[in-house]
PDB file of C-alpha atoms in Angstrom:
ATOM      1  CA  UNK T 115     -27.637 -26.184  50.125  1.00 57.00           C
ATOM      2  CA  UNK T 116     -28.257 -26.366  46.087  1.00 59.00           C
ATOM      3  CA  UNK T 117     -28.210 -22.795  45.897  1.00 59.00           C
ATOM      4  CA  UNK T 118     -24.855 -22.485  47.947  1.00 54.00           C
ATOM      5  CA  UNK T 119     -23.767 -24.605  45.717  1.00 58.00           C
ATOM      6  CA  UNK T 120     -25.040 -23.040  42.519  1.00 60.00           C
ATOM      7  CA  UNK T 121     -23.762 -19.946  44.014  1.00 51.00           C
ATOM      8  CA  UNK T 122     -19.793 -21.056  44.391  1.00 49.00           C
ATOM      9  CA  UNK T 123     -19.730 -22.366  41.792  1.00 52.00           C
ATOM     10  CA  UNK T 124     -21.102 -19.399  39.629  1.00 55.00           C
ATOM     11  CA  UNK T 125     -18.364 -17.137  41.497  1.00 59.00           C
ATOM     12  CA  UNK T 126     -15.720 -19.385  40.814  1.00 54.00           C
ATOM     13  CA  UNK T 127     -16.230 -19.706  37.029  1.00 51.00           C
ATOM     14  CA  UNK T 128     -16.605 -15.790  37.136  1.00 53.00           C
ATOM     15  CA  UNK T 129     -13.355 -15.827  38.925  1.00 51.00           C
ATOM     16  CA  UNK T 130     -11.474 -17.919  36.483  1.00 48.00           C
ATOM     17  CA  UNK T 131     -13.233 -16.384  33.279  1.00 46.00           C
ATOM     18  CA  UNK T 132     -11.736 -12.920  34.385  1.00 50.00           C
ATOM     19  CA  UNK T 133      -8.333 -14.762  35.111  1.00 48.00           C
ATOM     20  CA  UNK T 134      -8.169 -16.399  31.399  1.00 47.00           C
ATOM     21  CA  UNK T 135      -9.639 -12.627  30.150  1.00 46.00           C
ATOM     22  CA  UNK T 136      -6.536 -10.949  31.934  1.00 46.00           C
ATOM     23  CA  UNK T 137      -3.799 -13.813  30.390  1.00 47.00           C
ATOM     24  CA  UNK T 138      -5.128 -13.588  26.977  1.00 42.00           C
ATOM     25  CA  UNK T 139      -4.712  -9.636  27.287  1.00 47.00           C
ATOM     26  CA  UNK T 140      -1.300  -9.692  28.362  1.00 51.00           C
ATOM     27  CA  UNK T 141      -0.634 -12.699  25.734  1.00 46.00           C
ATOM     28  CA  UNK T 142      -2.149 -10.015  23.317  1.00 46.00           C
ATOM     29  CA  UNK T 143      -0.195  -7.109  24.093  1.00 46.00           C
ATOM     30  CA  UNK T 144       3.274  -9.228  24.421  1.00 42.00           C
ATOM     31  CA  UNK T 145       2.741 -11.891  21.913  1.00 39.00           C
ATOM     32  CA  UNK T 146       3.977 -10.840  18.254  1.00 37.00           C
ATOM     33  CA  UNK T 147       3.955 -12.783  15.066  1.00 33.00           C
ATOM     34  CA  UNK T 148       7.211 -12.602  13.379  1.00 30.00           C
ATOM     35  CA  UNK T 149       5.352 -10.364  10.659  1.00 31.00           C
ATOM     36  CA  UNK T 150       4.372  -7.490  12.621  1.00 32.00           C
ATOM     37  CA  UNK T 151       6.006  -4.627  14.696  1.00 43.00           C
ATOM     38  CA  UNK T 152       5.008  -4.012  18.528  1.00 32.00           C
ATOM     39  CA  UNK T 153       5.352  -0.183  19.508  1.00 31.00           C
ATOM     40  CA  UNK T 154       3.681  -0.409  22.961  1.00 29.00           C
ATOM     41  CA  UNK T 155       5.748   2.220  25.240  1.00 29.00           C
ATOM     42  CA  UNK T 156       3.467   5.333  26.045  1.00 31.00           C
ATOM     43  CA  UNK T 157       6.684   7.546  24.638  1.00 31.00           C
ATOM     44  CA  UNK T 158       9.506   6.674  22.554  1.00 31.00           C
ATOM     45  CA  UNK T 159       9.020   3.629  21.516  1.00 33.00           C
ATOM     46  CA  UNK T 160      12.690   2.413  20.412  1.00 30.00           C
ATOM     47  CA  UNK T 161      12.607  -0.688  21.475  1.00 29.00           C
ATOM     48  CA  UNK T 162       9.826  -1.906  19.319  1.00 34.00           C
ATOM     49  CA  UNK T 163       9.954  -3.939  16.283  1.00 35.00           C
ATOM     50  CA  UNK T 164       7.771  -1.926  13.194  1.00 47.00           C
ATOM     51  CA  UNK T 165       7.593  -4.598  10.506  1.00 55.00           C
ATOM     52  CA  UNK T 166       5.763  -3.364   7.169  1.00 56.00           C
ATOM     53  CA  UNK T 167       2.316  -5.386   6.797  1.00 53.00           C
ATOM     54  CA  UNK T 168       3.159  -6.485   3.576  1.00 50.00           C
ATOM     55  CA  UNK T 169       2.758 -10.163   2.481  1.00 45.00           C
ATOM     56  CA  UNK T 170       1.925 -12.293  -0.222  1.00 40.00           C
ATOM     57  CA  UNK T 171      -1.690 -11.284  -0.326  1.00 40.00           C
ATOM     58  CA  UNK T 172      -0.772  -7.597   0.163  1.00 45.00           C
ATOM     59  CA  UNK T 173       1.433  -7.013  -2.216  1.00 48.00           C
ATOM     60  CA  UNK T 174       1.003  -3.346  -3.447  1.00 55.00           C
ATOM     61  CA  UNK T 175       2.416  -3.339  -6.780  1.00 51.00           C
ATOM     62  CA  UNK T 176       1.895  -0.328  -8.779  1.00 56.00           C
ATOM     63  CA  UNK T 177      -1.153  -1.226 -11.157  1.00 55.00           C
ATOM     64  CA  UNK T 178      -2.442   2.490 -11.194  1.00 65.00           C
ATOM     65  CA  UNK T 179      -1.213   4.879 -13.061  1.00 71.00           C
ATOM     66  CA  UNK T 180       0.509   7.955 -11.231  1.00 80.00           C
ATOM     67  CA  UNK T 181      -2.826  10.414 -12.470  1.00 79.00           C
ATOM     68  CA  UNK T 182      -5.100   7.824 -12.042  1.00 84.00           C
ATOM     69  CA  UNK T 183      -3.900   7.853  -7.992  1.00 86.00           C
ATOM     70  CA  UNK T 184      -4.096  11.337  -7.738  1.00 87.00           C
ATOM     71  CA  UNK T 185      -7.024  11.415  -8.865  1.00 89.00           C
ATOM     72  CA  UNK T 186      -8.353   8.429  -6.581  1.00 93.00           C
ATOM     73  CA  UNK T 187      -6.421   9.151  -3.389  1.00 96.00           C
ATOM     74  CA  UNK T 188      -4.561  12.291  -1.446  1.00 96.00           C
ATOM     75  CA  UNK T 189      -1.682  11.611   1.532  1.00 97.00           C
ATOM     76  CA  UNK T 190      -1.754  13.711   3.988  1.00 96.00           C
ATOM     77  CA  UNK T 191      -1.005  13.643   8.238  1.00 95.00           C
ATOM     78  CA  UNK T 192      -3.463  11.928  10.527  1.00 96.00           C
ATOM     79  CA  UNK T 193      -5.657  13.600  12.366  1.00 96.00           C
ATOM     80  CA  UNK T 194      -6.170  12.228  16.535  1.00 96.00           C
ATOM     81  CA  UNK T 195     -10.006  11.795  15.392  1.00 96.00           C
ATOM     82  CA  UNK T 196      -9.072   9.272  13.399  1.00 97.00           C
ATOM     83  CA  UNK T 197      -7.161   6.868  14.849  1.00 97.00           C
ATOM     84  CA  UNK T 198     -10.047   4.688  16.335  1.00 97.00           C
ATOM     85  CA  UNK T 199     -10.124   3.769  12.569  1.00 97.00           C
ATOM     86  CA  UNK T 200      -6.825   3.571  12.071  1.00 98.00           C
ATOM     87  CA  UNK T 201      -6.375   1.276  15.060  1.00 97.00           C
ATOM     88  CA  UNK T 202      -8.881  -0.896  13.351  1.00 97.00           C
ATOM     89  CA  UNK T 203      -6.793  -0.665   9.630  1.00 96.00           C
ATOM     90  CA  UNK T 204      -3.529  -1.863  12.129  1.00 95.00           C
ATOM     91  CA  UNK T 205      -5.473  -4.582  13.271  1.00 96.00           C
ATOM     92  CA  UNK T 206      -6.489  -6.028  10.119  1.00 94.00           C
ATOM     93  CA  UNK T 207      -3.104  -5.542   8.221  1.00 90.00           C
ATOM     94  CA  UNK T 208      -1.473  -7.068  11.235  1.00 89.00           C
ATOM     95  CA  UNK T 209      -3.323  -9.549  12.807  1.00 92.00           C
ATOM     96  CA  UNK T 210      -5.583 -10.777  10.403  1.00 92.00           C
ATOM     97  CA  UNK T 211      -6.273 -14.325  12.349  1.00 94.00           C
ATOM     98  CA  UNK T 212      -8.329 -12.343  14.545  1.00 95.00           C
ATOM     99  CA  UNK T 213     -10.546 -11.208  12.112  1.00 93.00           C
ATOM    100  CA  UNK T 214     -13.250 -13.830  13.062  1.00 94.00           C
ATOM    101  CA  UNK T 215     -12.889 -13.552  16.755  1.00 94.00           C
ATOM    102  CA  UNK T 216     -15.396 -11.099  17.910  1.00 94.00           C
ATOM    103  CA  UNK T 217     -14.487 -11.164  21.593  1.00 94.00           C
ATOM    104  CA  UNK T 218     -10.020 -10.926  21.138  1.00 95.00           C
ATOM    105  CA  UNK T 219     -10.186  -8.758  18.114  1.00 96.00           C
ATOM    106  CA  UNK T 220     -11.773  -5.256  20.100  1.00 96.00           C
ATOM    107  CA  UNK T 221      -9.273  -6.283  22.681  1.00 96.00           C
ATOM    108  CA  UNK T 222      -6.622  -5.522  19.786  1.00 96.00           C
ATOM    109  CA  UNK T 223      -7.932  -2.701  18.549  1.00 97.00           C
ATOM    110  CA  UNK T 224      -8.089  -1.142  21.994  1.00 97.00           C
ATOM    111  CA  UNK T 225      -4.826  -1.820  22.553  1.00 96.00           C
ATOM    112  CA  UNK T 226      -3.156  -0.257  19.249  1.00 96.00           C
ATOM    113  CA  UNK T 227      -5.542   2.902  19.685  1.00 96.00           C
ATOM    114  CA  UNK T 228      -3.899   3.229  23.018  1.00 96.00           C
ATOM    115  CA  UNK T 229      -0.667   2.680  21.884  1.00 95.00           C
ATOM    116  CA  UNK T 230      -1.481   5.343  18.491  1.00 96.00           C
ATOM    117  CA  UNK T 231      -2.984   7.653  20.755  1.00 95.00           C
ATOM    118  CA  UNK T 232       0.271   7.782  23.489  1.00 93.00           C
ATOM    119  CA  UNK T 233       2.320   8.071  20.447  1.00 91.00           C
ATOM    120  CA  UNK T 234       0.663  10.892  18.133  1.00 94.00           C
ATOM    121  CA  UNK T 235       2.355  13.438  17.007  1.00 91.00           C
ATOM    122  CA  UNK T 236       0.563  16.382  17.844  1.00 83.00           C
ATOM    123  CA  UNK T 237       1.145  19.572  15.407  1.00 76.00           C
ATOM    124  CA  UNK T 238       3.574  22.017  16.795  1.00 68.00           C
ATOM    125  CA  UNK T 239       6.169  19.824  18.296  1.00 65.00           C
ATOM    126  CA  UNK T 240       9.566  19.209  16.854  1.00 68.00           C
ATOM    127  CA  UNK T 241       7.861  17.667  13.436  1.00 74.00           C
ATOM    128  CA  UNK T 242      10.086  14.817  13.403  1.00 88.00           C
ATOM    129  CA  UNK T 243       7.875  12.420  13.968  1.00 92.00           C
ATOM    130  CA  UNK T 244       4.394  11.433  11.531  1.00 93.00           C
ATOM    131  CA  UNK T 245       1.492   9.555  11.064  1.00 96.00           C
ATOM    132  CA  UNK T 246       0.678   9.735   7.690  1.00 97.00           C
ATOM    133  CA  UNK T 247      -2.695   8.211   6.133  1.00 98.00           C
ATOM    134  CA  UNK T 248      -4.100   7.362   2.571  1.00 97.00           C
ATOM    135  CA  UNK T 249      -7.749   8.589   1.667  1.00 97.00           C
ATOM    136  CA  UNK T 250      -9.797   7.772  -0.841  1.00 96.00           C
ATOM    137  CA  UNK T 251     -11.125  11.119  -2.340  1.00 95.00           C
ATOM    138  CA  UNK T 252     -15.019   8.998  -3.240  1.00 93.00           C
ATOM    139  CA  UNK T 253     -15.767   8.466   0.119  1.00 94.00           C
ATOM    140  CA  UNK T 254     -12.983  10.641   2.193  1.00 95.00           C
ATOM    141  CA  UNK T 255     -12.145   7.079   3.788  1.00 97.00           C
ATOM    142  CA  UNK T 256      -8.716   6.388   5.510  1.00 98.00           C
ATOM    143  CA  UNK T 257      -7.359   2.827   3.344  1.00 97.00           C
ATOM    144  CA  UNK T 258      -3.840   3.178   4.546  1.00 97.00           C
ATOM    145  CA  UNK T 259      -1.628   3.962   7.360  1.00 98.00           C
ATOM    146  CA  UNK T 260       2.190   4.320   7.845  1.00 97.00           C
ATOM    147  CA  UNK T 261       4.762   6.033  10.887  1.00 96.00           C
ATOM    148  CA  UNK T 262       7.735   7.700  10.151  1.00 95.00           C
ATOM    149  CA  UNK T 263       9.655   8.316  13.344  1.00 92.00           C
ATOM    150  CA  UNK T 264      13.087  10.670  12.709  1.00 91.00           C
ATOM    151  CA  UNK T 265      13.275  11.411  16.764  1.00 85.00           C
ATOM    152  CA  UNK T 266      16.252  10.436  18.477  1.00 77.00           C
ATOM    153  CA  UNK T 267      15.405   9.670  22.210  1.00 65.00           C
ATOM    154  CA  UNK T 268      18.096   9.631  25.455  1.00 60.00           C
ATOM    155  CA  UNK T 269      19.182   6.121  26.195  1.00 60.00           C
ATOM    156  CA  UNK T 270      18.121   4.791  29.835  1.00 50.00           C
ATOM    157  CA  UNK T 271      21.495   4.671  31.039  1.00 52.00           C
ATOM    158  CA  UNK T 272      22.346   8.359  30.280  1.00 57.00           C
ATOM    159  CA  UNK T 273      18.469   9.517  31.875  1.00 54.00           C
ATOM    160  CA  UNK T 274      17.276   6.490  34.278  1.00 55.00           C
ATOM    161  CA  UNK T 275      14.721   8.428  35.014  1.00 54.00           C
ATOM    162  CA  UNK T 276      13.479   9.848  31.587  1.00 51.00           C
ATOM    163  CA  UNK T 277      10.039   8.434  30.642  1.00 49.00           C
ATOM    164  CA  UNK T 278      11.425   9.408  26.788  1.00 45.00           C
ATOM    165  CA  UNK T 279      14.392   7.142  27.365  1.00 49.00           C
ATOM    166  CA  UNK T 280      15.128   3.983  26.352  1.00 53.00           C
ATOM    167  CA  UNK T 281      16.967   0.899  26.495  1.00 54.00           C
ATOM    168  CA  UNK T 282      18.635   0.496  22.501  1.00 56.00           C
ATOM    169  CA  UNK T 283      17.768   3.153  20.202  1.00 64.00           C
ATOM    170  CA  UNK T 284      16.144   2.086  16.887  1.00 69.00           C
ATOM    171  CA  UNK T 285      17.758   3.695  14.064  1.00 78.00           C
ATOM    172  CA  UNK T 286      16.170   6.710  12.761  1.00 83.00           C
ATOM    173  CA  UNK T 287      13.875   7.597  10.746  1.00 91.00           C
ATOM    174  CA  UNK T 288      12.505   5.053  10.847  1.00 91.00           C
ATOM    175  CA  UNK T 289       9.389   3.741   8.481  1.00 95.00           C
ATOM    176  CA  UNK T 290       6.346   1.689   9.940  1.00 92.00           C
ATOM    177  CA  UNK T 291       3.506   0.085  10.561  1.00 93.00           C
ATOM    178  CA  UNK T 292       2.827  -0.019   6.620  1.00 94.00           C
ATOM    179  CA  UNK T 293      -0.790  -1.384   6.080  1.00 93.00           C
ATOM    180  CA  UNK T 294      -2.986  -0.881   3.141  1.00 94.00           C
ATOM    181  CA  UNK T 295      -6.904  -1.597   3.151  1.00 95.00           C
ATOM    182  CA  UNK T 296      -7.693  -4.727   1.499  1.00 92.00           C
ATOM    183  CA  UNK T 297      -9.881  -3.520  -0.841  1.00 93.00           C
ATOM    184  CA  UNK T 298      -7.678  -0.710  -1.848  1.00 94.00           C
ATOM    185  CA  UNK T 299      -4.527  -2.863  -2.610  1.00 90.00           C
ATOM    186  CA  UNK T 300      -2.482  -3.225  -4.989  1.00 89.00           C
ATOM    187  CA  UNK T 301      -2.834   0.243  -6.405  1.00 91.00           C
ATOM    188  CA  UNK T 302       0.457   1.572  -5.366  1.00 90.00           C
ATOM    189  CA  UNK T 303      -0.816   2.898  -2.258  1.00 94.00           C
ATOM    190  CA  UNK T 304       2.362   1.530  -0.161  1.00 92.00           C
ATOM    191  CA  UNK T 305       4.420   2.531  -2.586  1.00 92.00           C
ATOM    192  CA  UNK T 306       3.362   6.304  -2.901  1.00 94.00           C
ATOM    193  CA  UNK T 307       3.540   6.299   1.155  1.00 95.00           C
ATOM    194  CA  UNK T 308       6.931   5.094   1.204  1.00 94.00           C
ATOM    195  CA  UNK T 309       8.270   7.589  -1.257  1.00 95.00           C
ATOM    196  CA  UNK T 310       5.921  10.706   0.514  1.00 96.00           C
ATOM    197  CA  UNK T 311       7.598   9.156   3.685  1.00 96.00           C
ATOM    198  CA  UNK T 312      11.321   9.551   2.178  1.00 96.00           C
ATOM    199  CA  UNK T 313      10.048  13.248   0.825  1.00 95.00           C
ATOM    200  CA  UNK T 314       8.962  13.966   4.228  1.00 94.00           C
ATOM    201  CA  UNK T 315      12.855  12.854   5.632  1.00 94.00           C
ATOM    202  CA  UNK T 316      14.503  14.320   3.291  1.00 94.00           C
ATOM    203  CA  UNK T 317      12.970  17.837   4.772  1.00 91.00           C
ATOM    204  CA  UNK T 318      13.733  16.624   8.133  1.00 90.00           C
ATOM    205  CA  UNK T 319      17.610  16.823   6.733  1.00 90.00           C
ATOM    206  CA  UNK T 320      18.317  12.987   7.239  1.00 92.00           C
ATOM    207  CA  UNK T 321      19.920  11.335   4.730  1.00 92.00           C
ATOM    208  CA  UNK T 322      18.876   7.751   4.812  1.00 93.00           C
ATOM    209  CA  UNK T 323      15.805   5.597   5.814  1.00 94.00           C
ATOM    210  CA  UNK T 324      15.609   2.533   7.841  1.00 93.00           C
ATOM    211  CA  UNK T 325      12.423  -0.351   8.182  1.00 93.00           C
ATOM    212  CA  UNK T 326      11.866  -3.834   8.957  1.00 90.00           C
ATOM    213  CA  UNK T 327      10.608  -6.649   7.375  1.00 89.00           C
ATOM    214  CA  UNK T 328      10.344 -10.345   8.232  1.00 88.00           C
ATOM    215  CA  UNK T 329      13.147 -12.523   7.220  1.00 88.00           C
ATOM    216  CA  UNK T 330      10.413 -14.823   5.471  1.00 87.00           C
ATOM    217  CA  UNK T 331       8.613 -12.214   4.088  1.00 86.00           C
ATOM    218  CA  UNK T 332      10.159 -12.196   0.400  1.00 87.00           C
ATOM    219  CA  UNK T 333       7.281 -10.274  -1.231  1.00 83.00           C
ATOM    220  CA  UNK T 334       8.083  -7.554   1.023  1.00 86.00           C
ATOM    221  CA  UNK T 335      11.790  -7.826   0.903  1.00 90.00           C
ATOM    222  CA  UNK T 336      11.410  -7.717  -3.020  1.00 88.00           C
ATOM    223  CA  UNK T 337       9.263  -5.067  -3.255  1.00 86.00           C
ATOM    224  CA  UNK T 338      11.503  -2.695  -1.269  1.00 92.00           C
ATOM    225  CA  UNK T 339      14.631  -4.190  -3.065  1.00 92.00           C
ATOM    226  CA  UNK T 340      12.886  -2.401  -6.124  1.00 91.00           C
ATOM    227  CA  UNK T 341      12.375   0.887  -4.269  1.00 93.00           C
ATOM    228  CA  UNK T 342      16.225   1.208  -3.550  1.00 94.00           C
ATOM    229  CA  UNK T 343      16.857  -0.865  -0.236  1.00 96.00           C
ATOM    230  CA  UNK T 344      19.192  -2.817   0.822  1.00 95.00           C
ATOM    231  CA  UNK T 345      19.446  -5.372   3.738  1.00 93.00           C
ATOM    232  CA  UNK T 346      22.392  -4.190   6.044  1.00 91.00           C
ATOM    233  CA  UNK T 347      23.978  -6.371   9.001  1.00 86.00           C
ATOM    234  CA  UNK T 348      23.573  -4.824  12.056  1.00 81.00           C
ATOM    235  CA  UNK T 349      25.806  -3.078  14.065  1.00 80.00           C
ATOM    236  CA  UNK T 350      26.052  -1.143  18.201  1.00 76.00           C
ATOM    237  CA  UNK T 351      22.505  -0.062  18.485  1.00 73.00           C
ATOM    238  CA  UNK T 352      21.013  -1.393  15.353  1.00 76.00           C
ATOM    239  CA  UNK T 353      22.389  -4.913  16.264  1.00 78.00           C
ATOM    240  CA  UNK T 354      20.896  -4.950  19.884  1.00 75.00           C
ATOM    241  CA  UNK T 355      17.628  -3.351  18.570  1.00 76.00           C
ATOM    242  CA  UNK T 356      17.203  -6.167  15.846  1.00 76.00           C
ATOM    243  CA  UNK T 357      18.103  -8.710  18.569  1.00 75.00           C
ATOM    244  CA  UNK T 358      15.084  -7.533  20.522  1.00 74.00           C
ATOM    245  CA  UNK T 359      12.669  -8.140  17.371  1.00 74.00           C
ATOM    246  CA  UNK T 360      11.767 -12.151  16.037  1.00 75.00           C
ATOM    247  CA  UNK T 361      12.963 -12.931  12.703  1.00 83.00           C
ATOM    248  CA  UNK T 362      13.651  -9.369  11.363  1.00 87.00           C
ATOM    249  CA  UNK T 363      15.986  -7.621   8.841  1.00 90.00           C
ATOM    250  CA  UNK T 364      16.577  -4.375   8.897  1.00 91.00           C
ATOM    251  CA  UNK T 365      16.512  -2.401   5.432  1.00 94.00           C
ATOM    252  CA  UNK T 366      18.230   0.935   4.456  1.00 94.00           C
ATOM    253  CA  UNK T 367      18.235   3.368   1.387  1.00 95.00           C
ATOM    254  CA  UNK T 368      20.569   6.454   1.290  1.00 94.00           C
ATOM    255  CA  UNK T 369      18.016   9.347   0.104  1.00 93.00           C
ATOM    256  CA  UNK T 370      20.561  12.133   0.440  1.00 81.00           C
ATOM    257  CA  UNK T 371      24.057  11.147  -1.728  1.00 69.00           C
TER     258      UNK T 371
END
């Protein structure tokens, strides 16, 4: 009778330990800080918020001179082999409390590779859409990461049944998912990947550039004051896309007068 017992008992916490494993998942993949962005669709995702990683303790000001960063560090476009380490660089720009947590922080990183890896922009498409990366030339390590979507998907009410459709469009392009390697901060990496971003528009033909940034995230909002942008109010699609996000302004800079 015991082992019955011992048995149910052993089944049941199994039961509920996979129950709690599934809600802290789903609390993982819905749940987002007002700091970060959430780009979870498998295709376009333009109803995500992409918030720049940038905080007090990241602060990327320019300290390095621009031969000095040439010489340290290239920028270049991701390659798909790498985003398992990218993944990991998202994680720890943008969710930094799970740092210590050695059983929810894989369950991150699993979930941003997936979403990196539905999203990548594989060479020989329409080349509006990047992942661009920072690498140290010592080691030929990845330190930073940034997106720069210019595409312009269908809305769902003009293709229901698109799987590239979606609900608001997010202006375009639009700059992401900024995060710089904590030991290779504040050397001007976000800095030269926001202005290689803005090169890289200004080839695709568009004439301005759009990101997020959390309303109480002054460091950020400061240091992209001094790269030229400016806080806009929102507007049609831009309005109901910013509705969607928690605590975010959006941010614009004309690169094409």
């Amino acid at each position: 009778m015991g082992k019955v017992i011992r048995v149910v008992f052993l089944s049941a916490s199994f039961l509920f330990l996979c129950a709690r494993s599934l809600t802290v998942i789903g609390n993982l993949h819905q749940r987002r800080p007002t700091h970060v962005r959430a780009s979870c669709s498998k295709s376009m995702p333009a109803t995500s918020a992409t918030v720049s990683a940038i905080d007090k303790e990241t602060h990327d000001i320019d300290t390095t001179s621009t031969s000095q960063f040439q010489n340290e560090y290239t920028i270049r476009e991701a390659l798909y082999s790498e985003l398992q380490v990218i993944a990991s660089l998202v994680t720890a720009g943008f969710h930094p409390e799970l740092d210590s947590n050695p059983i929810l922080r894989p369950i991150r990183v699993l979930l941003e590779l997936d979403r990196l890896q539905n999203n990548f922009p594989y060479p020989g498409g329409e080349n509006r859409h990047l992942y661009l990366v920072c690498e140290a030339k010592k080691d030929k390590k990845v330190v930073a990461f940034c997106d720069i979507d210019a595409r312009i998907p269908a809305k769902k009410k003009e293709n229901p049944f698109s799987p590239f459709a979606s609900i608001v469009n997010r202006p375009h392009p639009y700059f992401s998912d900024l995060t710089v390697d904590p030991n290779h901060r504040r050397k001007g990496i976000a800095s030269a990947l926001v202005e290689e971003g803005e090169r890289r528009a200004k080839e695709m033909n568009c004439q301005e550039m759009y990101l997020g940034v959390a309303s109480t995230n002054t460091v950020a909002l400061d240091l992209y004051s001094n790269m030229g942008y400016e806080i806009i109010v929102p507007t049609g699609d831009i309005l109901e896309f910013v509705k969607r996000q928690e605590g975010v302004r959006m941010l614009r800079r004309t690169l094409i007068e």
